[in-house]
Short mmCIF file of C-alpha atoms in Angstrom, two decimals:
data_model
loop_
_atom_site.label_atom_id
_atom_site.label_comp_id
_atom_site.label_asym_id
_atom_site.label_seq_id
_atom_site.Cartn_x
_atom_site.Cartn_y
_atom_site.Cartn_z
CA UNK N 1 59.04 103.35 111.02
CA UNK N 2 61.34 100.88 109.23
CA UNK N 3 64.46 101.92 107.29
CA UNK N 4 62.74 100.98 104.01
CA UNK N 5 59.77 103.25 104.85
CA UNK N 6 62.12 106.11 105.77
CA UNK N 7 63.91 105.70 102.42
CA UNK N 8 60.59 105.76 100.55
CA UNK N 9 59.54 108.90 102.44
CA UNK N 10 62.76 110.75 101.54
CA UNK N 11 62.58 109.61 97.89
CA UNK N 12 58.99 110.90 97.68
CA UNK N 13 59.99 114.24 99.19
CA UNK N 14 62.92 114.58 96.74
CA UNK N 15 60.64 113.77 93.80
CA UNK N 16 58.23 116.57 94.67
CA UNK N 17 60.89 119.18 95.59
CA UNK N 18 61.74 121.43 92.66
CA UNK N 19 65.47 122.14 92.37
CA UNK N 20 66.36 125.81 92.62
CA UNK N 21 68.61 128.10 94.65
CA UNK N 22 66.17 128.17 97.57
CA UNK N 23 65.85 124.38 97.86
CA UNK N 24 69.45 123.29 97.07
CA UNK N 25 70.47 123.14 100.77
CA UNK N 26 67.40 121.05 101.63
CA UNK N 27 67.99 118.66 98.68
CA UNK N 28 71.64 118.23 99.68
CA UNK N 29 70.58 117.19 103.18
CA UNK N 30 67.98 114.75 101.82
CA UNK N 31 70.56 113.07 99.53
CA UNK N 32 72.97 112.63 102.44
CA UNK N 33 70.18 111.24 104.69
CA UNK N 34 69.20 108.79 101.93
CA UNK N 35 72.78 107.55 101.59
CA UNK N 36 73.06 106.99 105.35
CA UNK N 37 69.80 104.99 105.41
CA UNK N 38 70.98 102.88 102.46
CA UNK N 39 74.22 102.17 104.34
CA UNK N 40 72.10 100.80 107.23
CA UNK N 41 70.45 98.39 104.79
CA UNK N 42 73.79 97.19 103.38
CA UNK N 43 75.28 96.54 106.81
CA UNK N 44 72.55 96.56 109.47
CA UNK N 45 73.91 97.19 112.96
CA UNK N 46 73.29 94.91 115.93
CA UNK N 47 71.87 91.38 116.02
CA UNK N 48 73.74 88.37 114.71
CA UNK N 49 72.56 87.96 111.15
CA UNK N 50 74.54 84.75 110.80
CA UNK N 51 76.78 85.22 107.77
CA UNK N 52 75.99 85.46 104.10
CA UNK N 53 73.62 82.48 103.91
CA UNK N 54 73.79 79.09 102.28
CA UNK N 55 75.29 78.93 98.81
CA UNK N 56 76.67 82.46 98.89
CA UNK N 57 80.17 81.97 100.27
CA UNK N 58 82.25 81.32 97.16
CA UNK N 59 85.84 80.10 97.21
CA UNK N 60 87.82 82.21 94.76
CA UNK N 61 89.64 80.55 91.87
CA UNK N 62 91.15 81.91 88.65
CA UNK N 63 92.78 85.29 88.08
CA UNK N 64 89.56 87.35 88.00
CA UNK N 65 85.87 86.85 88.69
CA UNK N 66 82.88 87.75 86.54
CA UNK N 67 79.40 87.85 88.09
CA UNK N 68 76.33 87.04 85.97
CA UNK N 69 73.36 89.05 87.23
CA UNK N 70 69.82 89.44 85.97
CA UNK N 71 67.65 87.59 83.50
CA UNK N 72 68.15 83.77 83.76
CA UNK N 73 71.71 83.20 82.61
CA UNK N 74 72.04 79.56 83.61
CA UNK N 75 71.98 78.22 80.02
CA UNK N 76 74.71 80.64 78.97
CA UNK N 77 76.76 79.90 82.09
CA UNK N 78 76.50 76.11 81.74
CA UNK N 79 77.49 76.24 78.06
CA UNK N 80 80.43 78.53 78.77
CA UNK N 81 81.82 76.65 81.77
CA UNK N 82 80.18 73.22 81.85
CA UNK N 83 78.58 73.85 85.27
CA UNK N 84 74.90 73.50 86.07
CA UNK N 85 72.84 75.93 88.17
CA UNK N 86 69.81 74.91 90.21
CA UNK N 87 66.89 76.89 88.82
CA UNK N 88 63.44 77.97 90.08
CA UNK N 89 60.34 78.29 87.92
CA UNK N 90 60.13 82.11 87.85
CA UNK N 91 62.08 84.85 86.09
CA UNK N 92 65.42 85.73 87.71
CA UNK N 93 65.91 82.09 88.49
CA UNK N 94 69.19 80.73 89.85
CA UNK N 95 68.81 79.74 93.53
CA UNK N 96 72.43 79.70 94.75
CA UNK N 97 75.76 81.17 93.66
CA UNK N 98 77.31 78.65 91.29
CA UNK N 99 80.99 79.09 90.38
CA UNK N 100 82.47 77.83 87.11
CA UNK N 101 85.75 78.49 85.29
CA UNK N 102 86.23 79.70 81.73
CA UNK N 103 89.61 79.87 79.98
CA UNK N 104 90.07 83.00 77.88
CA UNK N 105 93.43 83.39 76.08
CA UNK N 106 94.92 80.84 78.46
CA UNK N 107 93.78 82.68 81.60
CA UNK N 108 91.37 80.92 84.01
CA UNK N 109 88.47 83.28 84.81
CA UNK N 110 85.95 82.44 87.51
CA UNK N 111 82.33 82.85 86.40
CA UNK N 112 79.73 83.28 89.16
CA UNK N 113 76.09 82.77 88.26
CA UNK N 114 74.44 84.88 90.95
CA UNK N 115 70.83 84.29 91.96
CA UNK N 116 68.50 86.67 90.16
CA UNK N 117 67.99 90.11 91.61
CA UNK N 118 64.34 90.76 92.35
CA UNK N 119 63.18 94.39 92.31
CA UNK N 120 63.42 95.70 95.85
CA UNK N 121 66.41 93.53 96.80
CA UNK N 122 68.27 96.54 98.18
CA UNK N 123 65.27 97.09 100.48
CA UNK N 124 65.95 93.67 101.99
CA UNK N 125 63.46 91.65 99.90
CA UNK N 126 64.29 88.20 98.50
CA UNK N 127 67.90 87.11 98.78
CA UNK N 128 69.04 90.13 96.80
CA UNK N 129 71.18 91.56 99.60
CA UNK N 130 73.31 88.41 99.76
CA UNK N 131 73.56 88.30 95.97
CA UNK N 132 74.75 91.88 95.72
CA UNK N 133 77.31 91.34 98.52
CA UNK N 134 78.96 88.75 96.23
CA UNK N 135 78.56 91.05 93.18
CA UNK N 136 80.51 93.79 95.05
CA UNK N 137 83.60 91.56 95.06
CA UNK N 138 83.56 90.76 91.31
CA UNK N 139 86.03 92.27 88.82
CA UNK N 140 83.36 92.52 86.11
CA UNK N 141 79.58 92.22 86.09
CA UNK N 142 77.59 90.74 83.20
CA UNK N 143 74.03 92.07 83.32
CA UNK N 144 72.11 89.47 81.33
CA UNK N 145 68.96 90.87 79.70
CA UNK N 146 66.22 89.49 77.49
CA UNK N 147 66.31 91.39 74.14
CA UNK N 148 62.51 91.46 74.07
CA UNK N 149 62.37 93.66 77.21
CA UNK N 150 65.95 94.89 77.75
CA UNK N 151 65.54 98.46 79.00
CA UNK N 152 62.95 97.74 81.72
CA UNK N 153 65.06 94.97 83.29
CA UNK N 154 68.24 97.04 82.81
CA UNK N 155 66.77 99.89 84.84
CA UNK N 156 65.63 97.56 87.67
CA UNK N 157 69.00 95.80 87.98
CA UNK N 158 71.04 99.02 87.76
CA UNK N 159 68.84 100.54 90.48
CA UNK N 160 69.42 97.56 92.78
CA UNK N 161 73.20 97.59 92.26
CA UNK N 162 73.42 101.39 92.67
CA UNK N 163 71.43 101.13 95.91
CA UNK N 164 74.11 98.82 97.27
CA UNK N 165 76.97 101.18 96.50
CA UNK N 166 78.04 99.50 93.23
CA UNK N 167 78.89 102.08 90.54
CA UNK N 168 78.83 100.58 87.05
CA UNK N 169 81.26 101.73 84.34
CA UNK N 170 82.30 104.76 86.40
CA UNK N 171 85.56 105.98 87.90
CA UNK N 172 85.81 107.25 91.51
CA UNK N 173 84.98 111.00 91.55
CA UNK N 174 87.97 113.37 91.61
CA UNK N 175 86.91 114.95 94.91
CA UNK N 176 89.06 115.19 98.04
CA UNK N 177 87.47 115.73 101.47
CA UNK N 178 90.09 116.34 104.16
CA UNK N 179 89.13 116.79 107.82
CA UNK N 180 90.99 119.34 109.97
CA UNK N 181 90.88 120.50 113.60
CA UNK N 182 89.59 124.03 113.01
CA UNK N 183 89.02 126.67 110.33
CA UNK N 184 85.51 125.81 109.13
CA UNK N 185 84.64 124.69 105.61
CA UNK N 186 86.90 125.63 102.66
CA UNK N 187 85.71 124.64 99.17
CA UNK N 188 88.12 124.80 96.21
CA UNK N 189 87.11 123.84 92.69
CA UNK N 190 89.35 123.66 89.61
CA UNK N 191 86.33 123.00 87.35
CA UNK N 192 83.03 124.95 87.12
CA UNK N 193 80.25 123.71 89.44
CA UNK N 194 77.41 123.09 86.96
CA UNK N 195 75.15 120.60 88.84
CA UNK N 196 75.71 121.67 92.46
CA UNK N 197 76.28 124.92 94.34
CA UNK N 198 78.19 125.75 97.52
CA UNK N 199 74.97 125.70 99.60
CA UNK N 200 74.22 122.09 98.57
CA UNK N 201 77.82 121.04 99.31
CA UNK N 202 77.54 122.61 102.79
CA UNK N 203 74.20 120.84 103.36
CA UNK N 204 75.75 117.43 102.61
CA UNK N 205 78.73 118.18 104.88
CA UNK N 206 76.37 119.39 107.63
CA UNK N 207 74.36 116.13 107.48
CA UNK N 208 77.62 114.19 108.04
CA UNK N 209 78.56 116.60 110.88
CA UNK N 210 81.65 117.77 108.97
CA UNK N 211 82.17 121.36 110.11
CA UNK N 212 85.97 121.63 109.66
CA UNK N 213 86.98 120.31 106.26
CA UNK N 214 88.82 121.22 103.07
CA UNK N 215 86.92 120.08 99.95
CA UNK N 216 88.88 120.03 96.67
CA UNK N 217 86.81 119.40 93.53
CA UNK N 218 88.42 118.36 90.24
CA UNK N 219 85.40 116.39 89.00
CA UNK N 220 83.68 117.93 85.95
CA UNK N 221 79.85 118.05 86.29
CA UNK N 222 80.04 116.93 89.92
CA UNK N 223 76.74 116.16 91.66
CA UNK N 224 75.69 115.87 95.31
CA UNK N 225 75.63 112.08 94.80
CA UNK N 226 79.35 112.16 93.86
CA UNK N 227 80.16 114.04 97.07
CA UNK N 228 78.09 111.58 99.14
CA UNK N 229 79.92 108.64 97.49
CA UNK N 230 83.31 110.13 98.46
CA UNK N 231 82.25 110.83 102.07
CA UNK N 232 80.66 107.37 102.50
CA UNK N 233 83.86 105.80 101.17
CA UNK N 234 82.33 102.30 100.73
CA UNK N 235 81.49 102.48 97.03
CA UNK N 236 82.92 99.96 94.57
CA UNK N 237 83.53 100.87 90.93
CA UNK N 238 83.06 97.86 88.66
CA UNK N 239 82.98 97.62 84.86
CA UNK N 240 79.78 96.06 83.48
CA UNK N 241 78.71 94.55 80.15
CA UNK N 242 75.06 94.26 79.13
CA UNK N 243 74.59 90.79 77.64
CA UNK N 244 71.45 90.95 75.47
CA UNK N 245 70.31 87.34 75.09
CA UNK N 246 67.91 85.74 72.55
CA UNK N 247 68.96 87.70 69.43
CA UNK N 248 67.73 84.69 67.41
CA UNK N 249 64.18 85.97 68.12
CA UNK N 250 64.59 89.46 66.56
CA UNK N 251 65.20 91.06 63.13
CA UNK N 252 68.50 92.47 61.77
CA UNK N 253 67.10 96.03 62.06
CA UNK N 254 66.33 95.49 65.75
CA UNK N 255 69.81 94.04 66.26
CA UNK N 256 71.36 97.23 64.80
CA UNK N 257 69.41 99.26 67.38
CA UNK N 258 70.69 97.05 70.25
CA UNK N 259 74.30 97.79 69.27
CA UNK N 260 73.62 101.45 70.09
CA UNK N 261 73.23 100.60 73.82
CA UNK N 262 76.65 101.44 75.40
CA UNK N 263 78.69 98.48 76.75
CA UNK N 264 76.28 95.96 75.19
CA UNK N 265 76.93 92.56 73.56
CA UNK N 266 73.95 90.96 71.78
CA UNK N 267 74.13 87.11 71.87
CA UNK N 268 72.05 83.96 71.65
CA UNK N 269 72.94 81.29 74.20
CA UNK N 270 70.47 78.88 72.58
CA UNK N 271 71.94 79.18 69.04
CA UNK N 272 75.45 80.02 70.38
CA UNK N 273 75.64 83.26 68.36
CA UNK N 274 78.24 86.01 68.96
CA UNK N 275 79.85 84.26 71.96
CA UNK N 276 83.34 85.03 70.57
CA UNK N 277 82.64 88.77 70.79
CA UNK N 278 81.41 88.28 74.37
CA UNK N 279 84.69 86.57 75.32
CA UNK N 280 86.76 89.34 73.68
CA UNK N 281 84.77 92.12 75.37
CA UNK N 282 85.17 90.28 78.70
CA UNK N 283 88.93 90.08 78.17
CA UNK N 284 89.21 93.80 77.31
CA UNK N 285 87.05 94.86 80.28
CA UNK N 286 89.06 92.78 82.79
CA UNK N 287 92.34 94.43 81.65
CA UNK N 288 94.44 91.33 82.17
CA UNK N 289 98.10 90.98 81.15
CA UNK N 290 99.61 87.61 80.17
CA UNK N 291 103.32 87.14 80.81
CA UNK N 292 105.26 84.07 79.66
CA UNK N 293 108.22 82.62 81.52
CA UNK N 294 111.51 81.77 79.82
CA UNK N 295 113.85 79.42 81.68
CA UNK N 296 117.58 79.87 80.98
CA UNK N 297 118.68 78.36 77.66
CA UNK N 298 115.14 77.21 76.78
CA UNK N 299 112.25 78.48 74.66
CA UNK N 300 109.48 80.50 76.34
CA UNK N 301 106.63 78.47 77.87
CA UNK N 302 103.54 79.70 76.01
CA UNK N 303 101.25 77.01 77.47
CA UNK N 304 100.80 78.48 80.98
CA UNK N 305 100.98 82.30 81.16
CA UNK N 306 101.31 84.14 84.46
CA UNK N 307 98.24 86.41 84.40
CA UNK N 308 98.40 89.84 86.09
CA UNK N 309 95.95 92.76 86.38
CA UNK N 310 96.77 96.00 84.57
CA UNK N 311 97.95 98.49 87.18
CA UNK N 312 99.62 95.63 89.10
CA UNK N 313 101.85 94.20 86.39
CA UNK N 314 105.43 95.12 87.32
CA UNK N 315 108.27 92.58 87.27
CA UNK N 316 107.90 92.44 91.08
CA UNK N 317 104.19 91.55 90.73
CA UNK N 318 105.18 88.89 88.19
CA UNK N 319 107.73 87.39 90.62
CA UNK N 320 105.25 87.43 93.53
CA UNK N 321 102.62 85.68 91.39
CA UNK N 322 105.03 82.75 90.97
CA UNK N 323 106.55 82.74 94.48
CA UNK N 324 107.18 85.57 96.93
CA UNK N 325 110.84 84.54 97.44
CA UNK N 326 111.75 85.06 93.74
CA UNK N 327 111.74 88.88 93.96
CA UNK N 328 114.26 88.72 96.84
CA UNK N 329 116.54 86.37 94.89
CA UNK N 330 116.35 88.30 91.59
CA UNK N 331 119.51 89.97 90.28
CA UNK N 332 117.83 91.34 87.13
CA UNK N 333 115.19 90.33 84.58
CA UNK N 334 115.33 90.22 80.77
CA UNK N 335 112.11 91.18 78.99
CA UNK N 336 111.08 90.60 75.37
CA UNK N 337 107.85 92.04 73.92
CA UNK N 338 105.83 95.26 73.84
CA UNK N 339 107.33 96.74 77.02
CA UNK N 340 110.96 96.13 75.96
CA UNK N 341 112.92 98.86 74.16
CA UNK N 342 114.69 96.42 71.80
CA UNK N 343 113.59 93.22 70.08
CA UNK N 344 116.72 91.41 71.36
CA UNK N 345 115.43 91.89 74.95
CA UNK N 346 115.92 94.50 77.65
CA UNK N 347 117.56 94.14 81.04
CA UNK N 348 115.21 95.54 83.70
CA UNK N 349 114.61 95.81 87.46
CA UNK N 350 111.65 95.00 89.73
CA UNK N 351 109.74 98.21 88.95
CA UNK N 352 109.57 97.67 85.15
CA UNK N 353 105.94 97.59 83.92
CA UNK N 354 105.08 94.59 81.75
CA UNK N 355 102.68 94.50 78.78
CA UNK N 356 100.39 91.75 77.49
CA UNK N 357 102.27 88.75 76.04
CA UNK N 358 105.72 89.84 77.24
CA UNK N 359 108.31 87.11 77.80
CA UNK N 360 110.41 87.31 81.00
CA UNK N 361 113.60 85.58 82.13
CA UNK N 362 114.61 86.03 85.79
CA UNK N 363 118.34 85.97 86.56
CA UNK N 364 118.98 85.10 90.22
CA UNK N 365 121.76 86.45 92.45
#
């Protein structure tokens, strides 16, 4: 029996098993088994598969990368970046990963038009596996949908990405699983367990052969899937925007309904409608920080910002982005802008956290 058939068998069994106190242990085991089989599909063991395949190995440029996935996005991509994707005649059309670069607020952002995901890609069909391997490395995913059938395609694409361990618009669960030498299983929760009970937790741990562990749960409404994600440890958490294309073909009333879909941006690539909002939402989702340099005795250089990621935007990160020797040579830095205490500038050290559009002068030893 193939891995895909085993997955189908477990999914069928889960669908027909009613969840109650008597079946929770069994369901926990099934969820863990399913996750292990999916891991086999993502990284099959044995046999030289021969790399990611032609057109999928993308050299990284820019400060962040955005992957376009889903309904044909080649027109949108080529208009945004000036690059052209090779297209096939069917839905979900791009044939290879085509990189382009888009400047947003002075920051170069790499745009990857990924070949369309065909339903069943995470079961090894089409070239979906190679596509999703590239999607896992993106900082943001644009799921491009046709407004005339958005929810059906949305469900297919989300299912494919989820099956490959990509969690969209989620944070890693606040669950800690710590192995120990002896002492059995100890479960501590600081929040009520509403979607899972201790039996189901023990079933998941048993399937992973974890018999001596401390489990600390701080995740509200935790599920067995959350626990499996933490144990597997290979999940990636990526923000996603749903780009609803072809709004020129619908009414204003229908457009109002589309705005109710969370994380959505309705656009028309043909008529070039609402692209400014798309760029702004992209910028917000990427959480980038622009920092301008100020040489001694000169005005700040606003033409070429140093772009950092929020969470990695200290003065030390700023120095390393220019050249790794600068941090060693720095005596102090002077910062003007949102992160400075005074408008006349603040003297700071390497650990000072910078904000968007700060101006920095580095004084060397």
